[in-house]
Tab-separated table of C-alpha atoms and ligand atoms in Angstrom:
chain	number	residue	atom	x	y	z
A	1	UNK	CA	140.922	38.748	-119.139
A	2	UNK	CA	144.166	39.733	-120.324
A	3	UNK	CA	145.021	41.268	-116.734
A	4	UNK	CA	144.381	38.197	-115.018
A	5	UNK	CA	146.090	35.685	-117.307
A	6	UNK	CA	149.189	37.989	-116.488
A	7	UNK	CA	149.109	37.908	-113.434
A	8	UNK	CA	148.860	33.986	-113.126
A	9	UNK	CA	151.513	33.556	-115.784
A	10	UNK	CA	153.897	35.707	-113.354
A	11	UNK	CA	153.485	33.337	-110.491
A	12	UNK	CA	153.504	30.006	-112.617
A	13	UNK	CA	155.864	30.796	-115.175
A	14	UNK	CA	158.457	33.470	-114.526
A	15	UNK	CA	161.504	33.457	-113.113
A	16	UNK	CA	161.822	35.731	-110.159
A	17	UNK	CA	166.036	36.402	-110.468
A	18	UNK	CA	168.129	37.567	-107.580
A	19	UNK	CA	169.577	40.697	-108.055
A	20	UNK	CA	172.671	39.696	-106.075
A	21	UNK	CA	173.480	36.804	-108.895
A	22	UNK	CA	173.080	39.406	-111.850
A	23	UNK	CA	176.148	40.778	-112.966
A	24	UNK	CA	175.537	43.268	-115.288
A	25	UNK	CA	178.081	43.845	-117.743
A	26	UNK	CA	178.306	46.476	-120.740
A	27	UNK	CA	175.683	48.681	-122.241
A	28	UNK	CA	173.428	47.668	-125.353
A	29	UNK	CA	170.884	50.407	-125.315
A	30	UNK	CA	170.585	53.606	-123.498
A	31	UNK	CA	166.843	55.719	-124.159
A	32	UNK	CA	165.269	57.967	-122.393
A	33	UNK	CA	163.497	56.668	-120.247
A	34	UNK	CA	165.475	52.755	-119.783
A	35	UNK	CA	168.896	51.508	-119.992
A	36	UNK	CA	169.948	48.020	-121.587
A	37	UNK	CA	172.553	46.122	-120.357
A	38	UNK	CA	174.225	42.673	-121.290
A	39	UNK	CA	174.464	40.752	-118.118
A	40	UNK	CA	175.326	37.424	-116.441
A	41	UNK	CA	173.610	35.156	-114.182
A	42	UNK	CA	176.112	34.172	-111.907
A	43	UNK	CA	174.169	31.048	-110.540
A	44	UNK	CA	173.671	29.563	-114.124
A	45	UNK	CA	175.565	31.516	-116.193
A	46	UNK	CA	173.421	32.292	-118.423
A	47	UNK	CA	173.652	35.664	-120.502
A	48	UNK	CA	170.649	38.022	-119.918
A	49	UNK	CA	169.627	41.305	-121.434
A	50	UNK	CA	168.468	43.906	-118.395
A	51	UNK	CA	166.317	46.594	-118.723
A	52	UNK	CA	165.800	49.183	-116.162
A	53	UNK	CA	163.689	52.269	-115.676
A	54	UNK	CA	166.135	55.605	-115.352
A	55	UNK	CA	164.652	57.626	-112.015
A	56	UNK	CA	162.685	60.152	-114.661
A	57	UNK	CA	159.534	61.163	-114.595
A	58	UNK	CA	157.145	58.385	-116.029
A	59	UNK	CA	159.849	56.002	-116.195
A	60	UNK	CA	158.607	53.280	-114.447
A	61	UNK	CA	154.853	53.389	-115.546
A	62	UNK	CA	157.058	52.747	-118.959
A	63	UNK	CA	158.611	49.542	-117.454
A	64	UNK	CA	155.815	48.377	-116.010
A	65	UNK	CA	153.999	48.717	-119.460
A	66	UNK	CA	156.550	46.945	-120.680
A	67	UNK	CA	156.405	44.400	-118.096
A	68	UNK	CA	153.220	43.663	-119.537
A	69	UNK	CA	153.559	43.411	-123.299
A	70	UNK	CA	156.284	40.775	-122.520
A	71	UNK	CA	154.116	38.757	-120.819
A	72	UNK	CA	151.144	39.342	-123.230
A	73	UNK	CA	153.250	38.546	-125.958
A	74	UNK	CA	154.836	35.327	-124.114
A	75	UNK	CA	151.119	33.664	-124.248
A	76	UNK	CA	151.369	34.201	-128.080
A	77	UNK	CA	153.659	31.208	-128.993
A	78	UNK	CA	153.593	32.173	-132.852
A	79	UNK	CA	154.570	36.250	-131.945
A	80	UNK	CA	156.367	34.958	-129.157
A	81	UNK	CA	158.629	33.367	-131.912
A	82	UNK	CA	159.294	36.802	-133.461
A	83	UNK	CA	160.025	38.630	-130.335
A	84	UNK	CA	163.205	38.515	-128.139
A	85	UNK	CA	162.865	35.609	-125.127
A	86	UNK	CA	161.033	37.198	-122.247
A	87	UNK	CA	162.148	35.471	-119.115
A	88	UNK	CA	160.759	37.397	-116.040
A	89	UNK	CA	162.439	40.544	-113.669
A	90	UNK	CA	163.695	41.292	-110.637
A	91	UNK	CA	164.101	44.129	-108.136
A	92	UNK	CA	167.199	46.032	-107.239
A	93	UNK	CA	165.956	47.249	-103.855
A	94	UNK	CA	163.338	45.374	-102.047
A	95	UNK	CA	159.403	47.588	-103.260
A	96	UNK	CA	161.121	49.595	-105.961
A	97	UNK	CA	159.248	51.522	-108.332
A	98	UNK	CA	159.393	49.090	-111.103
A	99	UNK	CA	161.200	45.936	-111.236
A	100	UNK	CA	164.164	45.201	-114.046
A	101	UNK	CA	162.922	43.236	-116.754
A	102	UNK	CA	165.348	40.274	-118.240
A	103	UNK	CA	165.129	38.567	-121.672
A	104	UNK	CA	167.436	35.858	-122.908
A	105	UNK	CA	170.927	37.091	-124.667
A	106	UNK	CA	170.881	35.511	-128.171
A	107	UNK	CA	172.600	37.715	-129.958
A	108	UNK	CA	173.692	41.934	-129.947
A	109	UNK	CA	173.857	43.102	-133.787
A	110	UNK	CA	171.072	44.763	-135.277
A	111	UNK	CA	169.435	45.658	-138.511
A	112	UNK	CA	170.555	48.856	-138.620
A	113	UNK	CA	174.260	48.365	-137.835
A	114	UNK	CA	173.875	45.536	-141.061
A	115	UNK	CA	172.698	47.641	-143.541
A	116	UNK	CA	174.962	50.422	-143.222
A	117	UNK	CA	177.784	47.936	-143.540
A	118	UNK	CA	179.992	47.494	-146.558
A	119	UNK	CA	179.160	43.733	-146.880
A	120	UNK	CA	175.419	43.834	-146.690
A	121	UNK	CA	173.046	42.296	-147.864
A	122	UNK	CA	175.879	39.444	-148.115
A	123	UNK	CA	176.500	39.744	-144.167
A	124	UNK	CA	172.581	39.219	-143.852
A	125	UNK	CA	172.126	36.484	-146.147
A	126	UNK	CA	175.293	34.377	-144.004
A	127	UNK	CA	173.035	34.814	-141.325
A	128	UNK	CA	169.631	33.791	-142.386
A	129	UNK	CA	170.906	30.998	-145.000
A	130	UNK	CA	174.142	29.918	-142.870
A	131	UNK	CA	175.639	30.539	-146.486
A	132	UNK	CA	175.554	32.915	-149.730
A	133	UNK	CA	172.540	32.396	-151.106
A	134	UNK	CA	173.556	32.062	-154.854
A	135	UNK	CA	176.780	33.831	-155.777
A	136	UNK	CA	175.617	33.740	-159.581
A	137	UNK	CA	172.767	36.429	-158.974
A	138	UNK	CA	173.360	39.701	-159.332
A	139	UNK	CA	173.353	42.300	-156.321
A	140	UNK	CA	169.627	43.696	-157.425
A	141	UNK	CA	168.366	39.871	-156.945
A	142	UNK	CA	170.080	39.294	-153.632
A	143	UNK	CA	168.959	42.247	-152.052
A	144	UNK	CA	165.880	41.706	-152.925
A	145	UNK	CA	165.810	38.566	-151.791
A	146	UNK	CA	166.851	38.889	-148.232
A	147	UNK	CA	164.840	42.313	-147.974
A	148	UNK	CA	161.963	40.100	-148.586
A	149	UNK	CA	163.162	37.131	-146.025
A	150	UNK	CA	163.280	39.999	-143.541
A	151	UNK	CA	160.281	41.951	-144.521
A	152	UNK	CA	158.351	38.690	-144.066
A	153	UNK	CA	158.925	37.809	-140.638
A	154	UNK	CA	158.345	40.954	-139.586
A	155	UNK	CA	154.948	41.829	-141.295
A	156	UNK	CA	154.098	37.962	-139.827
A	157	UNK	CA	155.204	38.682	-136.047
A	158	UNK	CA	153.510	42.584	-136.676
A	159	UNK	CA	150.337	40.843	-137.721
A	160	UNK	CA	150.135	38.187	-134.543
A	161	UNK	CA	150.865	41.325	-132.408
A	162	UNK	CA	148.040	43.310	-134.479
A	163	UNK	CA	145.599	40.302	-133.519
A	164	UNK	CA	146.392	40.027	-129.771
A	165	UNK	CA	145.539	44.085	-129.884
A	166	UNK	CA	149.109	45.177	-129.519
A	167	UNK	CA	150.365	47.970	-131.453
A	168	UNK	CA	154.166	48.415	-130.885
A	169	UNK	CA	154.708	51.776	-132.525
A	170	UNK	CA	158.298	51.633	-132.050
A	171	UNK	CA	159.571	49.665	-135.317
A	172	UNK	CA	162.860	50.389	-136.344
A	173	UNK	CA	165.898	48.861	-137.863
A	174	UNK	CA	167.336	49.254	-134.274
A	175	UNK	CA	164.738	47.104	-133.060
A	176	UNK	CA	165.507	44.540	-135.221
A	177	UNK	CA	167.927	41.610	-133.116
A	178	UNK	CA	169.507	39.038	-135.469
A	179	UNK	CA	169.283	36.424	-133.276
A	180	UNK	CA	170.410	32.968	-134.955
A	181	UNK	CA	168.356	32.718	-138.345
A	182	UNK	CA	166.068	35.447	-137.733
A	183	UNK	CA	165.393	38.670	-136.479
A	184	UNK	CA	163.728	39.173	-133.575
A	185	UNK	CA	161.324	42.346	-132.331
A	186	UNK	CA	162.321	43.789	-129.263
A	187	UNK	CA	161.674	46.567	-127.606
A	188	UNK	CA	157.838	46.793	-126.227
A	189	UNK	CA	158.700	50.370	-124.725
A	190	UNK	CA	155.727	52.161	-126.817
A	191	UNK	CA	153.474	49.547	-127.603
A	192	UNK	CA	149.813	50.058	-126.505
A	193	UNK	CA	147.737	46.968	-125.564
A	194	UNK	CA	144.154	48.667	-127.263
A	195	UNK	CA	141.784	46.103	-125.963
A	196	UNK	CA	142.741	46.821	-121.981
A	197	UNK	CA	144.559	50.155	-122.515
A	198	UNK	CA	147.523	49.588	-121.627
A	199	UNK	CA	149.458	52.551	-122.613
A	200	UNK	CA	146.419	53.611	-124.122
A	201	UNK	CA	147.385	56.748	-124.289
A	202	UNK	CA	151.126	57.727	-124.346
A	203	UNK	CA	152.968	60.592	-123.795
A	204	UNK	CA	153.687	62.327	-127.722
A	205	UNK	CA	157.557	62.229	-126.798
A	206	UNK	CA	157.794	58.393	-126.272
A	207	UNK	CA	156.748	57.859	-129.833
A	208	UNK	CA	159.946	58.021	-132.571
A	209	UNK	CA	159.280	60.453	-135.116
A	210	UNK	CA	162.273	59.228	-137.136
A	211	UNK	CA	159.756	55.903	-138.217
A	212	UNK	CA	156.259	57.202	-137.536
A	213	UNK	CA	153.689	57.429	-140.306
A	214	UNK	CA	152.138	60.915	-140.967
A	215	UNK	CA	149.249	60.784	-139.312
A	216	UNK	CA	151.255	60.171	-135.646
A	217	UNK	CA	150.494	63.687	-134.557
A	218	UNK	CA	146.713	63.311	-134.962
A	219	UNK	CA	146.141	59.678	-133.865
A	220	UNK	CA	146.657	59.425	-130.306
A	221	UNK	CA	144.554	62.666	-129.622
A	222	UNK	CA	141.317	61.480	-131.797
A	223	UNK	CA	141.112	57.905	-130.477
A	224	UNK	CA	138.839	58.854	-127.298
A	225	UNK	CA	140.059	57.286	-123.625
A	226	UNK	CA	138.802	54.006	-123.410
A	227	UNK	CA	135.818	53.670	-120.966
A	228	UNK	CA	136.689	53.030	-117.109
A	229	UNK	CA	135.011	49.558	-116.846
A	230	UNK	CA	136.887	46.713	-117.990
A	231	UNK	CA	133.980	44.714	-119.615
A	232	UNK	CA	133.254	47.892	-121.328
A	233	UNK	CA	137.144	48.000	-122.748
A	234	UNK	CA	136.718	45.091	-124.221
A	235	UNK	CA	133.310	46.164	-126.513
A	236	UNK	CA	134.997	49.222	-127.147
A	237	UNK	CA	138.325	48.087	-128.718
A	238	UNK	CA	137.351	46.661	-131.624
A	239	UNK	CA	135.015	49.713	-132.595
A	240	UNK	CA	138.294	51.989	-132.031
A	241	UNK	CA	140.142	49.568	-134.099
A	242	UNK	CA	137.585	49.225	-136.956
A	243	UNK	CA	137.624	53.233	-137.092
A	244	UNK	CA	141.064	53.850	-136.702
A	245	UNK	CA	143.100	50.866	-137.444
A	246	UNK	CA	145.858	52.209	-135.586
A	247	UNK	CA	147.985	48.678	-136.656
A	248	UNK	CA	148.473	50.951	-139.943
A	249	UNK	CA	150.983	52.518	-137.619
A	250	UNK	CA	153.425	49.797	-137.704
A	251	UNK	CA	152.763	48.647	-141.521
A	252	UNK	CA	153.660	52.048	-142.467
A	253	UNK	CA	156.873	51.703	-140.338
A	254	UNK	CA	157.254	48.455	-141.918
A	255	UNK	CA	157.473	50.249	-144.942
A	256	UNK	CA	160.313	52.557	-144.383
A	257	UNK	CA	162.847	49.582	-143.298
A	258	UNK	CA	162.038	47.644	-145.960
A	259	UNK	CA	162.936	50.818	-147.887
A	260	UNK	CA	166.119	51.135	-146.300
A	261	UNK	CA	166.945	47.659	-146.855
A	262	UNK	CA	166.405	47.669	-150.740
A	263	UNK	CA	167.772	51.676	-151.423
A	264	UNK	CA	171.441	52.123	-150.689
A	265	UNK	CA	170.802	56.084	-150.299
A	266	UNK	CA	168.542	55.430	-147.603
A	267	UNK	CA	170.245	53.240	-145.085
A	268	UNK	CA	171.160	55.140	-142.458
A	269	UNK	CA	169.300	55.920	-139.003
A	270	UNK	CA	169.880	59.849	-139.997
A	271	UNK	CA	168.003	59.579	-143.412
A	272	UNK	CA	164.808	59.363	-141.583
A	273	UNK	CA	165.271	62.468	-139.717
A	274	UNK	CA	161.583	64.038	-140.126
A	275	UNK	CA	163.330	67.413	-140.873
A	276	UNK	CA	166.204	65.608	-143.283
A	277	UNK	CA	165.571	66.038	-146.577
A	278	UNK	CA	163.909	62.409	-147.252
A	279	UNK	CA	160.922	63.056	-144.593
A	280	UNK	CA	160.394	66.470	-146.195
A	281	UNK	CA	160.612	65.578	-149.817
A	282	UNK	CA	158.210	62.657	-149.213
A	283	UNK	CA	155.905	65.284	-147.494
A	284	UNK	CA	155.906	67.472	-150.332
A	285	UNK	CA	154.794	64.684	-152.344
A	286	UNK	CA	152.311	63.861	-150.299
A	287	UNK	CA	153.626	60.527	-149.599
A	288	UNK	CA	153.361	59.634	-152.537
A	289	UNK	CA	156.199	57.166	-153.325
A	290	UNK	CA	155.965	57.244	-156.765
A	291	UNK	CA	156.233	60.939	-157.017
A	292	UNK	CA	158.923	61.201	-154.738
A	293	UNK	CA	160.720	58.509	-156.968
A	294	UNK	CA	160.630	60.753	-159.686
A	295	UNK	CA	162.358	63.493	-157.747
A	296	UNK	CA	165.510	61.097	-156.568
A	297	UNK	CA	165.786	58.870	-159.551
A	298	UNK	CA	167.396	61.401	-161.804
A	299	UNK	CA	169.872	62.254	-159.205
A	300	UNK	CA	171.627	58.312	-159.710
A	301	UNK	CA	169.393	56.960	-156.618
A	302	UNK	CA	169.516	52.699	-157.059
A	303	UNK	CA	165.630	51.354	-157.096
A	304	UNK	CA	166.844	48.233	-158.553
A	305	UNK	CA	166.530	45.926	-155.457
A	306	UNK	CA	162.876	46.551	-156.136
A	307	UNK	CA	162.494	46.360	-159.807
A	308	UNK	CA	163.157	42.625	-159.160
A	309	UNK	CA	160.637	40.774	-160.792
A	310	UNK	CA	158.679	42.954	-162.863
A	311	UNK	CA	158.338	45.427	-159.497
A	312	UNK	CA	156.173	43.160	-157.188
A	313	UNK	CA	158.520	44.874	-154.092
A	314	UNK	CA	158.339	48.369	-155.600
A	315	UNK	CA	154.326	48.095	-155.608
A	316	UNK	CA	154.577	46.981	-152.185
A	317	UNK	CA	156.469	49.661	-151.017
A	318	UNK	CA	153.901	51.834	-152.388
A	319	UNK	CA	151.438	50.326	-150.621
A	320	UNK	CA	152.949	50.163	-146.902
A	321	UNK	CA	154.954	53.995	-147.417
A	322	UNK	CA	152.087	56.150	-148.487
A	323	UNK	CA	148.863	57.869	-146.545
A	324	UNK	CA	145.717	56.652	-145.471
A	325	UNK	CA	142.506	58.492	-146.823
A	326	UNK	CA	139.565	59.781	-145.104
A	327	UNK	CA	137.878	55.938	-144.571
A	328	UNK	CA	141.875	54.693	-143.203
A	329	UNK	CA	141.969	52.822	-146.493
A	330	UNK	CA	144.817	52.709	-148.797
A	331	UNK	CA	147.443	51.424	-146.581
A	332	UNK	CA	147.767	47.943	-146.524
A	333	UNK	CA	147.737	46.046	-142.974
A	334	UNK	CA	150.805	44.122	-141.738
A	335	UNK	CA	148.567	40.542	-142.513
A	336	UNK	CA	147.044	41.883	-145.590
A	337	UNK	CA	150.710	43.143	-146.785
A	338	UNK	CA	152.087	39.126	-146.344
A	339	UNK	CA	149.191	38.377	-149.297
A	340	UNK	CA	150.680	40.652	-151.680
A	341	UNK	CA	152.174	38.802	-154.971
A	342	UNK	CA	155.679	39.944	-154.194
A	343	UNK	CA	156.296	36.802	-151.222
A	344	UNK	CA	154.512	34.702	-153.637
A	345	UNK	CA	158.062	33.459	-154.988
A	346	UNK	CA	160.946	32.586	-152.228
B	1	ADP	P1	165.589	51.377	-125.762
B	1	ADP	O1	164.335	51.786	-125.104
B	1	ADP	O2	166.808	51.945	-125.141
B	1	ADP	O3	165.550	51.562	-127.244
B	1	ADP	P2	165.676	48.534	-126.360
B	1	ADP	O4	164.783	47.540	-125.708
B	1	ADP	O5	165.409	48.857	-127.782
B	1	ADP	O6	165.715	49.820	-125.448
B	1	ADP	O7	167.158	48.013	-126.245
B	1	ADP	C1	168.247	48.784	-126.694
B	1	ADP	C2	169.184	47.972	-127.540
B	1	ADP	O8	169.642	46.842	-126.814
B	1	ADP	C3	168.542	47.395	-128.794
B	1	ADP	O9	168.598	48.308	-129.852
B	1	ADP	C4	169.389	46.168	-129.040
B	1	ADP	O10	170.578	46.522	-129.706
B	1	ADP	C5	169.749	45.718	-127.648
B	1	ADP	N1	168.836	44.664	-127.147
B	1	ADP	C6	167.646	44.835	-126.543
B	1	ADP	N2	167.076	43.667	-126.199
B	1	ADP	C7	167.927	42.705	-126.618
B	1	ADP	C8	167.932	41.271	-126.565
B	1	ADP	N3	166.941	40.573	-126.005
B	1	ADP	N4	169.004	40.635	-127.072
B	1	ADP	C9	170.022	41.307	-127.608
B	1	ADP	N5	170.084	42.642	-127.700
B	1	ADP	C10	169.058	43.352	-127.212
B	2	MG	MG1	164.901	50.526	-128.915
């Protein structure tokens, strides 16, 4: 039981910091509902990442949801991977409200201050090669190339997450960490654990609307409570999951950064604005990418990161980017998305 197993894995495993040795330094992140600071343990040294709850209403029923996909996630050595280094929390005043949660500091820039910048994708492809990957190719090839890198870990991590029962519902290029060769997942603010029910059933404002498929407004409200008894849960999951497959939520996410890493005109958090005009013309063609291509393409927009290849990334952006029909089909899966032809080739 997934409750359980957390709750030995805080008293074997984690690290129970002192809140006198963290130092907390400057600010990473500042939501809502939880601020992110860079800090330093004083008795090691070491450089932490702090989150804690803001005193706002629901703020630290957040954290402590949070608490929990960490630690869920932790026990999931090939997610784990993906993810930023849980390493356990503390309290700032002894029986606070939530404690402050603490992750390892291995590195601040993220995917979306990369792709706005004048040297991407070659700023990228330093980081994940430790080089250029081959100078000779042309700038349609190289995108491609580390769009795909990226796109791949993430779908992989996404699909591990999708098979513990996590959705995270929060996938961004902001939530994207380059830390050493990789980017790393962070941010477990939103996600929803469906087999217990842990945030089972959120508030509508903590989702981002700027990344959220379509269907977001409908979702939450048609996927009945799940029942009271914790055996029960467990039966009742996978039905909800086989109806709704609410892990469509993050594929379709998936999607839109992989978009913005292969379409100069659409890097940008701002582009995604669900009343900008990128949102609304995909609405009006029914997200349908193919359509909506047909709009921008005249206007000079560059598709040619994912023409690479006779189109294998182009069909997959179809694929993640569009809506799912009456049965939930037509969107491909995060783990069915990593079989598609296009990461057949490096
Ligand atoms: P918020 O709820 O404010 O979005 P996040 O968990 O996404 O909180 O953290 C905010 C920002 O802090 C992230 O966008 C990222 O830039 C940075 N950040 C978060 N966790 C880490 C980490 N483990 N290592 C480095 N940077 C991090
Ligand atoms: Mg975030």
């Amino acid at each position: 039981d997934a409750y359980f197993a957390n709750a030995i894995d805080a008293v074997l495993f984690e690290q129970k910091f002192n809140a006198s040795d963290v130092r907390q330094k400057g600010k990473l992140g500042d939501g809502s509902f939880g601020q992110v600071n860079l800090a330093t343990d004083v008795a090691t040294d070491r450089e932490l990442v702090v989150k804690s709850a803001r005193s706002v209403q629901g703020a630290a029923q957040l954290q402590i949801a949070e608490e929990y996909m960490n630690r869920r996630v932790r026990r999931a050595p090939l997610v784990a991977q993906g993810c930023a280094k849980y390493l356990g929390s503390f309290d700032v005043v002894e029986d606070a409200a939530s404690p402050c949660l603490v992750w390892a500091f291995e590195g601040d820039v993220t995917l979306e201050e990369l792709i706005v910048r004048r040297d991407y994708p070659e700023c990228v492809e330093e980081a994940i090669y430790g080089r250029e990957r081959d100078e000779s190719d042309d700038y349609a090839k190289r995108t491609s190339a580390v769009a795909k890198s990226v796109l791949r870990g993430l779908l992989f991590t996404l699909g591990g997450l999708h098979d513990i029962g996590i959705v995270h519902r929060d996938v961004k290029p902001a939530n994207l960490v380059l830390m050493g060769r990789r980017f790393k997942l962070v941010d477990f603010g939103a996600a929803a654990d469906l087999r217990v029910g842990v945030n089972y059933d959120p508030e509508q404002s903590l989702l981002d609307p700027f990344y959220s498929p379509p269907e977001n407004f409908i979702m939450p409200e048609r996927i009945p409570a799940p029942p009271p008894l914790r055996p029960l849960a467990a039966t009742f999951a996978p039905l909800v999951w086989a109806a709704f497959l609410p892990d469509l939520f993050d594929s379709f996410s998936a999607g839109l950064v992989f978009l913005q890493m292969c379409v100069p005109q659409l890097r940008g958090r701002k582009v995604m604005d669900p009343n900008g005009s990128f949102r609304s013309n995909l609405e009006d063609a029914g997200y349908d990418l193919r359509k909506w291509r047909k709009k921008v393409e005249p206007l000079g927009w560059d598709f040619s990161a994912l023409d690479v290849g006779g189109g294998l990334g182009w069909d997959l952006a179809c694929r993640l980017v569009c809506k799912r029909n009456f049965l939930q089909r037509g969107r491909l899966g995060c783990n069915t998305a990593l079989l598609h032809p296009f990461f057949w080739t490096p």
